Amino acid sequence: MSKTIVIGASGQIGSDLTLELRNRFGNDNVIASDIKNAADDVMSSGPFETLDVMDESGVAAVFKKHDISKVYLLAAMLSGSAEKNPKKAWDLNMKSLLSILDMAKEGLIKKVFWPSSIAVFGPTTPKQNTPQLTIMEPSTVYGISKLAGERWCEYYFNKYGVDVRGVRYPGLISYKTEAGGGTTDYAVEIFYEAIRAGKYECFLTEDTLLPMMFMPDAIRATIDLVEAPAEKVKIRSSYNLSGISFDPETLAAEIKKHIPDFSISYKPDFRQQIAESWPGSIDDSEARADWGWKHEYDLAKMTDIMLKEIKKKLS
Ligand code: SER
């Protein structure tokens, strides 16, 4: 069986993705890798390689050692952190992608998944039901790197036949590994603080509407796209993907149904401006038509599971 590697397996998406891939394809067929150790269940359930994605020869050596054919490249710096360190973020987000695309072009690996983001959109993009093809003038370095990355993916597909696939993730909500450095992270932090302290100070205003998704949906979308027959994958830059849209006030009201004393206050910081430049909701009809995508979790279902699982984790 062909082997898969997840680069960035210690991150928010990588940890959940590695476990689900191991479930489906067998523990030994899915290599986890990251610059730092991953969650215990990722470390103990299958092979792990300590790897700096910027070390090209190290990456190539690991690909050869394990006879890797599929690569999920998840190592990246998110929007908030990237604004504090723009050049470093550009370097990490772009160089890692180009080096993996080159390895695919040379035939060392067969398939690449690379995540894009709603951050490819900007203040001039239509905000509601944002279409796949629209005005894209991102104002963050993270968004600029994602938009450039999308163009490179399509270029490598058209010019060299590289089988690269991607989705524009909305804000992702999960309980296994906490997010780090993103603008949508409030929607994860809020659950931890609701349980720990019964209150949360939000870094976005109450009416900041953003597209979001519960992690199991995101993982299913990712694997479905990668496993879809090539002829169904008509977009090689990155697919729009939509789950649930809500603002902090709506999420807080849903949490209050479970924790009646929960209170939220608002103290917007620099991330408010980033959030305001992004869409409120996404039109993902291409993903639905091309490879059969459909989200499953709504706000109520997600909130219920998040609170239950985080309570378990913290006790
Ligand atoms: N969730 C990411 C962020 O907030 C967007 O892709 O940076």
JSON list of N, CA, C and O in Angstrom, two decimals, residues 147-196:
[
{"chain": "A", "resi": 147, "resn": "LEU", "atom": "N", "xyz": [-2.88, 32.97, -1.33]},
{"chain": "A", "resi": 147, "resn": "LEU", "atom": "CA", "xyz": [-3.31, 33.24, -2.71]},
{"chain": "A", "resi": 147, "resn": "LEU", "atom": "C", "xyz": [-2.17, 32.91, -3.69]},
{"chain": "A", "resi": 147, "resn": "LEU", "atom": "O", "xyz": [-2.40, 32.26, -4.72]},
{"chain": "A", "resi": 148, "resn": "ALA", "atom": "N", "xyz": [-0.95, 33.32, -3.35]},
{"chain": "A", "resi": 148, "resn": "ALA", "atom": "CA", "xyz": [0.19, 32.98, -4.21]},
{"chain": "A", "resi": 148, "resn": "ALA", "atom": "C", "xyz": [0.35, 31.46, -4.29]},
{"chain": "A", "resi": 148, "resn": "ALA", "atom": "O", "xyz": [0.57, 30.90, -5.36]},
{"chain": "A", "resi": 149, "resn": "GLY", "atom": "N", "xyz": [0.19, 30.80, -3.15]},
{"chain": "A", "resi": 149, "resn": "GLY", "atom": "CA", "xyz": [0.30, 29.34, -3.11]},
{"chain": "A", "resi": 149, "resn": "GLY", "atom": "C", "xyz": [-0.72, 28.67, -4.02]},
{"chain": "A", "resi": 149, "resn": "GLY", "atom": "O", "xyz": [-0.41, 27.73, -4.74]},
{"chain": "A", "resi": 150, "resn": "GLU", "atom": "N", "xyz": [-1.95, 29.19, -3.99]},
{"chain": "A", "resi": 150, "resn": "GLU", "atom": "CA", "xyz": [-2.99, 28.64, -4.87]},
{"chain": "A", "resi": 150, "resn": "GLU", "atom": "C", "xyz": [-2.58, 28.73, -6.34]},
{"chain": "A", "resi": 150, "resn": "GLU", "atom": "O", "xyz": [-2.78, 27.81, -7.13]},
{"chain": "A", "resi": 151, "resn": "ARG", "atom": "N", "xyz": [-2.01, 29.89, -6.68]},
{"chain": "A", "resi": 151, "resn": "ARG", "atom": "CA", "xyz": [-1.59, 30.08, -8.08]},
{"chain": "A", "resi": 151, "resn": "ARG", "atom": "C", "xyz": [-0.49, 29.11, -8.43]},
{"chain": "A", "resi": 151, "resn": "ARG", "atom": "O", "xyz": [-0.43, 28.56, -9.53]},
{"chain": "A", "resi": 152, "resn": "TRP", "atom": "N", "xyz": [0.47, 28.91, -7.49]},
{"chain": "A", "resi": 152, "resn": "TRP", "atom": "CA", "xyz": [1.56, 27.96, -7.75]},
{"chain": "A", "resi": 152, "resn": "TRP", "atom": "C", "xyz": [1.02, 26.54, -7.93]},
{"chain": "A", "resi": 152, "resn": "TRP", "atom": "O", "xyz": [1.47, 25.79, -8.79]},
{"chain": "A", "resi": 153, "resn": "CYS", "atom": "N", "xyz": [0.03, 26.16, -7.12]},
{"chain": "A", "resi": 153, "resn": "CYS", "atom": "CA", "xyz": [-0.53, 24.80, -7.23]},
{"chain": "A", "resi": 153, "resn": "CYS", "atom": "C", "xyz": [-1.12, 24.60, -8.61]},
{"chain": "A", "resi": 153, "resn": "CYS", "atom": "O", "xyz": [-0.84, 23.60, -9.30]},
{"chain": "A", "resi": 154, "resn": "GLU", "atom": "N", "xyz": [-1.93, 25.57, -9.04]},
{"chain": "A", "resi": 154, "resn": "GLU", "atom": "CA", "xyz": [-2.55, 25.43, -10.36]},
{"chain": "A", "resi": 154, "resn": "GLU", "atom": "C", "xyz": [-1.48, 25.40, -11.46]},
{"chain": "A", "resi": 154, "resn": "GLU", "atom": "O", "xyz": [-1.57, 24.63, -12.42]},
{"chain": "A", "resi": 155, "resn": "TYR", "atom": "N", "xyz": [-0.47, 26.22, -11.29]},
{"chain": "A", "resi": 155, "resn": "TYR", "atom": "CA", "xyz": [0.64, 26.28, -12.27]},
{"chain": "A", "resi": 155, "resn": "TYR", "atom": "C", "xyz": [1.34, 24.92, -12.38]},
{"chain": "A", "resi": 155, "resn": "TYR", "atom": "O", "xyz": [1.58, 24.42, -13.48]},
{"chain": "A", "resi": 156, "resn": "TYR", "atom": "N", "xyz": [1.66, 24.33, -11.23]},
{"chain": "A", "resi": 156, "resn": "TYR", "atom": "CA", "xyz": [2.36, 23.03, -11.25]},
{"chain": "A", "resi": 156, "resn": "TYR", "atom": "C", "xyz": [1.47, 21.94, -11.84]},
{"chain": "A", "resi": 156, "resn": "TYR", "atom": "O", "xyz": [1.96, 21.00, -12.46]},
{"chain": "A", "resi": 157, "resn": "PHE", "atom": "N", "xyz": [0.17, 22.05, -11.64]},
{"chain": "A", "resi": 157, "resn": "PHE", "atom": "CA", "xyz": [-0.74, 21.06, -12.23]},
{"chain": "A", "resi": 157, "resn": "PHE", "atom": "C", "xyz": [-0.78, 21.23, -13.75]},
{"chain": "A", "resi": 157, "resn": "PHE", "atom": "O", "xyz": [-0.59, 20.27, -14.51]},
{"chain": "A", "resi": 158, "resn": "ASN", "atom": "N", "xyz": [-0.99, 22.47, -14.20]},
{"chain": "A", "resi": 158, "resn": "ASN", "atom": "CA", "xyz": [-1.12, 22.72, -15.65]},
{"chain": "A", "resi": 158, "resn": "ASN", "atom": "C", "xyz": [0.17, 22.47, -16.39]},
{"chain": "A", "resi": 158, "resn": "ASN", "atom": "O", "xyz": [0.18, 21.92, -17.48]},
{"chain": "A", "resi": 159, "resn": "LYS", "atom": "N", "xyz": [1.27, 22.89, -15.79]},
{"chain": "A", "resi": 159, "resn": "LYS", "atom": "CA", "xyz": [2.54, 22.87, -16.52]},
{"chain": "A", "resi": 159, "resn": "LYS", "atom": "C", "xyz": [3.26, 21.53, -16.39]},
{"chain": "A", "resi": 159, "resn": "LYS", "atom": "O", "xyz": [3.86, 21.06, -17.34]},
{"chain": "A", "resi": 160, "resn": "TYR", "atom": "N", "xyz": [3.20, 20.91, -15.20]},
{"chain": "A", "resi": 160, "resn": "TYR", "atom": "CA", "xyz": [3.99, 19.70, -14.97]},
{"chain": "A", "resi": 160, "resn": "TYR", "atom": "C", "xyz": [3.13, 18.49, -14.62]},
{"chain": "A", "resi": 160, "resn": "TYR", "atom": "O", "xyz": [3.65, 17.43, -14.30]},
{"chain": "A", "resi": 161, "resn": "GLY", "atom": "N", "xyz": [1.81, 18.67, -14.60]},
{"chain": "A", "resi": 161, "resn": "GLY", "atom": "CA", "xyz": [0.94, 17.53, -14.28]},
{"chain": "A", "resi": 161, "resn": "GLY", "atom": "C", "xyz": [1.00, 17.08, -12.82]},
{"chain": "A", "resi": 161, "resn": "GLY", "atom": "O", "xyz": [0.64, 15.94, -12.51]},
{"chain": "A", "resi": 162, "resn": "VAL", "atom": "N", "xyz": [1.45, 17.96, -11.92]},
{"chain": "A", "resi": 162, "resn": "VAL", "atom": "CA", "xyz": [1.51, 17.57, -10.50]},
{"chain": "A", "resi": 162, "resn": "VAL", "atom": "C", "xyz": [0.09, 17.43, -9.95]},
{"chain": "A", "resi": 162, "resn": "VAL", "atom": "O", "xyz": [-0.75, 18.32, -10.11]},
{"chain": "A", "resi": 163, "resn": "ASP", "atom": "N", "xyz": [-0.19, 16.30, -9.31]},
{"chain": "A", "resi": 163, "resn": "ASP", "atom": "CA", "xyz": [-1.52, 16.05, -8.73]},
{"chain": "A", "resi": 163, "resn": "ASP", "atom": "C", "xyz": [-1.61, 16.73, -7.37]},
{"chain": "A", "resi": 163, "resn": "ASP", "atom": "O", "xyz": [-1.35, 16.12, -6.33]},
{"chain": "A", "resi": 164, "resn": "VAL", "atom": "N", "xyz": [-1.99, 18.00, -7.41]},
{"chain": "A", "resi": 164, "resn": "VAL", "atom": "CA", "xyz": [-2.08, 18.78, -6.17]},
{"chain": "A", "resi": 164, "resn": "VAL", "atom": "C", "xyz": [-3.54, 19.19, -5.96]},
{"chain": "A", "resi": 164, "resn": "VAL", "atom": "O", "xyz": [-4.25, 19.51, -6.91]},
{"chain": "A", "resi": 165, "resn": "ARG", "atom": "N", "xyz": [-3.97, 19.13, -4.71]},
{"chain": "A", "resi": 165, "resn": "ARG", "atom": "CA", "xyz": [-5.38, 19.41, -4.37]},
{"chain": "A", "resi": 165, "resn": "ARG", "atom": "C", "xyz": [-5.43, 20.27, -3.10]},
{"chain": "A", "resi": 165, "resn": "ARG", "atom": "O", "xyz": [-4.57, 20.12, -2.24]},
{"chain": "A", "resi": 166, "resn": "GLY", "atom": "N", "xyz": [-6.46, 21.10, -3.02]},
{"chain": "A", "resi": 166, "resn": "GLY", "atom": "CA", "xyz": [-6.54, 21.94, -1.82]},
{"chain": "A", "resi": 166, "resn": "GLY", "atom": "C", "xyz": [-7.93, 22.48, -1.56]},
{"chain": "A", "resi": 166, "resn": "GLY", "atom": "O", "xyz": [-8.79, 22.50, -2.45]},
{"chain": "A", "resi": 167, "resn": "VAL", "atom": "N", "xyz": [-8.16, 22.88, -0.32]},
{"chain": "A", "resi": 167, "resn": "VAL", "atom": "CA", "xyz": [-9.42, 23.55, 0.05]},
{"chain": "A", "resi": 167, "resn": "VAL", "atom": "C", "xyz": [-9.09, 24.84, 0.78]},
{"chain": "A", "resi": 167, "resn": "VAL", "atom": "O", "xyz": [-8.04, 24.97, 1.39]},
{"chain": "A", "resi": 168, "resn": "ARG", "atom": "N", "xyz": [-10.03, 25.78, 0.70]},
{"chain": "A", "resi": 168, "resn": "ARG", "atom": "CA", "xyz": [-9.91, 27.03, 1.46]},
{"chain": "A", "resi": 168, "resn": "ARG", "atom": "C", "xyz": [-10.63, 26.81, 2.79]},
{"chain": "A", "resi": 168, "resn": "ARG", "atom": "O", "xyz": [-11.85, 26.98, 2.87]},
{"chain": "A", "resi": 169, "resn": "TYR", "atom": "N", "xyz": [-9.88, 26.38, 3.79]},
{"chain": "A", "resi": 169, "resn": "TYR", "atom": "CA", "xyz": [-10.51, 26.12, 5.09]},
{"chain": "A", "resi": 169, "resn": "TYR", "atom": "C", "xyz": [-11.12, 27.39, 5.67]},
{"chain": "A", "resi": 169, "resn": "TYR", "atom": "O", "xyz": [-10.48, 28.45, 5.66]},
{"chain": "A", "resi": 170, "resn": "PRO", "atom": "N", "xyz": [-12.32, 27.25, 6.25]},
{"chain": "A", "resi": 170, "resn": "PRO", "atom": "CA", "xyz": [-12.83, 28.34, 7.11]},
{"chain": "A", "resi": 170, "resn": "PRO", "atom": "C", "xyz": [-12.16, 28.21, 8.48]},
{"chain": "A", "resi": 170, "resn": "PRO", "atom": "O", "xyz": [-11.24, 27.40, 8.65]},
{"chain": "A", "resi": 171, "resn": "GLY", "atom": "N", "xyz": [-12.58, 28.97, 9.48]},
{"chain": "A", "resi": 171, "resn": "GLY", "atom": "CA", "xyz": [-12.06, 28.79, 10.83]},
{"chain": "A", "resi": 171, "resn": "GLY", "atom": "C", "xyz": [-12.40, 27.40, 11.32]},
{"chain": "A", "resi": 171, "resn": "GLY", "atom": "O", "xyz": [-13.53, 26.95, 11.17]},
{"chain": "A", "resi": 172, "resn": "LEU", "atom": "N", "xyz": [-11.41, 26.70, 11.88]},
{"chain": "A", "resi": 172, "resn": "LEU", "atom": "CA", "xyz": [-11.66, 25.31, 12.27]},
{"chain": "A", "resi": 172, "resn": "LEU", "atom": "C", "xyz": [-11.74, 25.17, 13.79]},
{"chain": "A", "resi": 172, "resn": "LEU", "atom": "O", "xyz": [-10.94, 25.75, 14.52]},
{"chain": "A", "resi": 173, "resn": "ILE", "atom": "N", "xyz": [-12.72, 24.39, 14.22]},
{"chain": "A", "resi": 173, "resn": "ILE", "atom": "CA", "xyz": [-13.01, 24.26, 15.64]},
{"chain": "A", "resi": 173, "resn": "ILE", "atom": "C", "xyz": [-12.82, 22.82, 16.06]},
{"chain": "A", "resi": 173, "resn": "ILE", "atom": "O", "xyz": [-13.42, 21.91, 15.47]},
{"chain": "A", "resi": 174, "resn": "SER", "atom": "N", "xyz": [-11.94, 22.59, 17.05]},
{"chain": "A", "resi": 174, "resn": "SER", "atom": "CA", "xyz": [-11.65, 21.22, 17.47]},
{"chain": "A", "resi": 174, "resn": "SER", "atom": "C", "xyz": [-11.24, 21.19, 18.93]},
{"chain": "A", "resi": 174, "resn": "SER", "atom": "O", "xyz": [-10.89, 22.23, 19.49]},
{"chain": "A", "resi": 175, "resn": "TYR", "atom": "N", "xyz": [-11.29, 20.01, 19.53]},
{"chain": "A", "resi": 175, "resn": "TYR", "atom": "CA", "xyz": [-10.95, 19.88, 20.95]},
{"chain": "A", "resi": 175, "resn": "TYR", "atom": "C", "xyz": [-9.63, 19.17, 21.20]},
{"chain": "A", "resi": 175, "resn": "TYR", "atom": "O", "xyz": [-9.10, 19.22, 22.28]},
{"chain": "A", "resi": 176, "resn": "LYS", "atom": "N", "xyz": [-9.10, 18.48, 20.20]},
{"chain": "A", "resi": 176, "resn": "LYS", "atom": "CA", "xyz": [-7.89, 17.70, 20.44]},
{"chain": "A", "resi": 176, "resn": "LYS", "atom": "C", "xyz": [-6.67, 18.59, 20.65]},
{"chain": "A", "resi": 176, "resn": "LYS", "atom": "O", "xyz": [-6.04, 18.56, 21.69]},
{"chain": "A", "resi": 177, "resn": "THR", "atom": "N", "xyz": [-6.34, 19.37, 19.65]},
{"chain": "A", "resi": 177, "resn": "THR", "atom": "CA", "xyz": [-5.17, 20.25, 19.74]},
{"chain": "A", "resi": 177, "resn": "THR", "atom": "C", "xyz": [-5.65, 21.68, 19.58]},
{"chain": "A", "resi": 177, "resn": "THR", "atom": "O", "xyz": [-6.39, 21.98, 18.64]},
{"chain": "A", "resi": 178, "resn": "GLU", "atom": "N", "xyz": [-5.23, 22.56, 20.48]},
{"chain": "A", "resi": 178, "resn": "GLU", "atom": "CA", "xyz": [-5.69, 23.95, 20.38]},
{"chain": "A", "resi": 178, "resn": "GLU", "atom": "C", "xyz": [-5.03, 24.64, 19.19]},
{"chain": "A", "resi": 178, "resn": "GLU", "atom": "O", "xyz": [-3.92, 24.30, 18.81]},
{"chain": "A", "resi": 179, "resn": "ALA", "atom": "N", "xyz": [-5.78, 25.57, 18.61]},
{"chain": "A", "resi": 179, "resn": "ALA", "atom": "CA", "xyz": [-5.25, 26.32, 17.48]},
{"chain": "A", "resi": 179, "resn": "ALA", "atom": "C", "xyz": [-4.16, 27.26, 18.00]},
{"chain": "A", "resi": 179, "resn": "ALA", "atom": "O", "xyz": [-4.05, 27.47, 19.21]},
{"chain": "A", "resi": 180, "resn": "GLY", "atom": "N", "xyz": [-3.39, 27.83, 17.10]},
{"chain": "A", "resi": 180, "resn": "GLY", "atom": "CA", "xyz": [-2.37, 28.77, 17.56]},
{"chain": "A", "resi": 180, "resn": "GLY", "atom": "C", "xyz": [-2.11, 29.85, 16.54]},
{"chain": "A", "resi": 180, "resn": "GLY", "atom": "O", "xyz": [-1.74, 29.57, 15.41]},
{"chain": "A", "resi": 181, "resn": "GLY", "atom": "N", "xyz": [-2.34, 31.10, 16.91]},
{"chain": "A", "resi": 181, "resn": "GLY", "atom": "CA", "xyz": [-1.92, 32.21, 16.07]},
{"chain": "A", "resi": 181, "resn": "GLY", "atom": "C", "xyz": [-2.92, 32.63, 15.01]},
{"chain": "A", "resi": 181, "resn": "GLY", "atom": "O", "xyz": [-2.62, 33.45, 14.15]},
{"chain": "A", "resi": 182, "resn": "GLY", "atom": "N", "xyz": [-4.14, 32.09, 15.05]},
{"chain": "A", "resi": 182, "resn": "GLY", "atom": "CA", "xyz": [-5.12, 32.44, 14.03]},
{"chain": "A", "resi": 182, "resn": "GLY", "atom": "C", "xyz": [-6.13, 33.47, 14.52]},
{"chain": "A", "resi": 182, "resn": "GLY", "atom": "O", "xyz": [-6.22, 33.76, 15.72]},
{"chain": "A", "resi": 183, "resn": "THR", "atom": "N", "xyz": [-6.89, 34.00, 13.57]},
{"chain": "A", "resi": 183, "resn": "THR", "atom": "CA", "xyz": [-7.91, 35.01, 13.88]},
{"chain": "A", "resi": 183, "resn": "THR", "atom": "C", "xyz": [-9.22, 34.35, 14.29]},
{"chain": "A", "resi": 183, "resn": "THR", "atom": "O", "xyz": [-10.02, 34.93, 15.02]},
{"chain": "A", "resi": 184, "resn": "THR", "atom": "N", "xyz": [-9.43, 33.13, 13.82]},
{"chain": "A", "resi": 184, "resn": "THR", "atom": "CA", "xyz": [-10.67, 32.42, 14.16]},
{"chain": "A", "resi": 184, "resn": "THR", "atom": "C", "xyz": [-10.52, 31.64, 15.47]},
{"chain": "A", "resi": 184, "resn": "THR", "atom": "O", "xyz": [-11.46, 30.96, 15.89]},
{"chain": "A", "resi": 185, "resn": "ASP", "atom": "N", "xyz": [-9.36, 31.72, 16.10]},
{"chain": "A", "resi": 185, "resn": "ASP", "atom": "CA", "xyz": [-9.07, 30.91, 17.31]},
{"chain": "A", "resi": 185, "resn": "ASP", "atom": "C", "xyz": [-10.01, 31.20, 18.47]},
{"chain": "A", "resi": 185, "resn": "ASP", "atom": "O", "xyz": [-10.12, 30.40, 19.39]},
{"chain": "A", "resi": 186, "resn": "TYR", "atom": "N", "xyz": [-10.66, 32.38, 18.47]},
{"chain": "A", "resi": 186, "resn": "TYR", "atom": "CA", "xyz": [-11.55, 32.69, 19.58]},
{"chain": "A", "resi": 186, "resn": "TYR", "atom": "C", "xyz": [-12.60, 31.59, 19.75]},
{"chain": "A", "resi": 186, "resn": "TYR", "atom": "O", "xyz": [-13.03, 31.27, 20.86]},
{"chain": "A", "resi": 187, "resn": "ALA", "atom": "N", "xyz": [-13.01, 31.03, 18.60]},
{"chain": "A", "resi": 187, "resn": "ALA", "atom": "CA", "xyz": [-14.10, 30.05, 18.61]},
{"chain": "A", "resi": 187, "resn": "ALA", "atom": "C", "xyz": [-13.66, 28.71, 19.20]},
{"chain": "A", "resi": 187, "resn": "ALA", "atom": "O", "xyz": [-14.49, 27.82, 19.40]},
{"chain": "A", "resi": 188, "resn": "VAL", "atom": "N", "xyz": [-12.36, 28.55, 19.45]},
{"chain": "A", "resi": 188, "resn": "VAL", "atom": "CA", "xyz": [-11.87, 27.38, 20.21]},
{"chain": "A", "resi": 188, "resn": "VAL", "atom": "C", "xyz": [-11.62, 27.80, 21.66]},
{"chain": "A", "resi": 188, "resn": "VAL", "atom": "O", "xyz": [-12.10, 27.15, 22.59]},
{"chain": "A", "resi": 189, "resn": "GLU", "atom": "N", "xyz": [-10.91, 28.91, 21.84]},
{"chain": "A", "resi": 189, "resn": "GLU", "atom": "CA", "xyz": [-10.59, 29.40, 23.20]},
{"chain": "A", "resi": 189, "resn": "GLU", "atom": "C", "xyz": [-11.84, 29.54, 24.06]},
{"chain": "A", "resi": 189, "resn": "GLU", "atom": "O", "xyz": [-11.82, 29.25, 25.26]},
{"chain": "A", "resi": 190, "resn": "ILE", "atom": "N", "xyz": [-12.92, 30.01, 23.46]},
{"chain": "A", "resi": 190, "resn": "ILE", "atom": "CA", "xyz": [-14.14, 30.31, 24.21]},
{"chain": "A", "resi": 190, "resn": "ILE", "atom": "C", "xyz": [-14.65, 29.06, 24.96]},
{"chain": "A", "resi": 190, "resn": "ILE", "atom": "O", "xyz": [-15.13, 29.16, 26.10]},
{"chain": "A", "resi": 191, "resn": "PHE", "atom": "N", "xyz": [-14.50, 27.89, 24.36]},
{"chain": "A", "resi": 191, "resn": "PHE", "atom": "CA", "xyz": [-14.98, 26.65, 25.00]},
{"chain": "A", "resi": 191, "resn": "PHE", "atom": "C", "xyz": [-14.13, 26.32, 26.24]},
{"chain": "A", "resi": 191, "resn": "PHE", "atom": "O", "xyz": [-14.66, 25.94, 27.28]},
{"chain": "A", "resi": 192, "resn": "TYR", "atom": "N", "xyz": [-12.81, 26.45, 26.08]},
{"chain": "A", "resi": 192, "resn": "TYR", "atom": "CA", "xyz": [-11.92, 26.17, 27.22]},
{"chain": "A", "resi": 192, "resn": "TYR", "atom": "C", "xyz": [-12.20, 27.13, 28.38]},
{"chain": "A", "resi": 192, "resn": "TYR", "atom": "O", "xyz": [-12.30, 26.72, 29.53]},
{"chain": "A", "resi": 193, "resn": "GLU", "atom": "N", "xyz": [-12.36, 28.43, 28.05]},
{"chain": "A", "resi": 193, "resn": "GLU", "atom": "CA", "xyz": [-12.57, 29.42, 29.12]},
{"chain": "A", "resi": 193, "resn": "GLU", "atom": "C", "xyz": [-13.97, 29.27, 29.72]},
{"chain": "A", "resi": 193, "resn": "GLU", "atom": "O", "xyz": [-14.15, 29.51, 30.92]},
{"chain": "A", "resi": 194, "resn": "ALA", "atom": "N", "xyz": [-14.95, 28.88, 28.91]},
{"chain": "A", "resi": 194, "resn": "ALA", "atom": "CA", "xyz": [-16.30, 28.68, 29.45]},
{"chain": "A", "resi": 194, "resn": "ALA", "atom": "C", "xyz": [-16.26, 27.60, 30.52]},
{"chain": "A", "resi": 194, "resn": "ALA", "atom": "O", "xyz": [-16.90, 27.72, 31.57]},
{"chain": "A", "resi": 195, "resn": "ILE", "atom": "N", "xyz": [-15.48, 26.55, 30.27]},
{"chain": "A", "resi": 195, "resn": "ILE", "atom": "CA", "xyz": [-15.41, 25.45, 31.23]},
{"chain": "A", "resi": 195, "resn": "ILE", "atom": "C", "xyz": [-14.49, 25.80, 32.41]},
{"chain": "A", "resi": 195, "resn": "ILE", "atom": "O", "xyz": [-14.83, 25.58, 33.56]},
{"chain": "A", "resi": 196, "resn": "ARG", "atom": "N", "xyz": [-13.34, 26.39, 32.10]},
{"chain": "A", "resi": 196, "resn": "ARG", "atom": "CA", "xyz": [-12.37, 26.71, 33.16]},
{"chain": "A", "resi": 196, "resn": "ARG", "atom": "C", "xyz": [-12.86, 27.84, 34.06]},
{"chain": "A", "resi": 196, "resn": "ARG", "atom": "O", "xyz": [-12.76, 27.79, 35.26]}
]
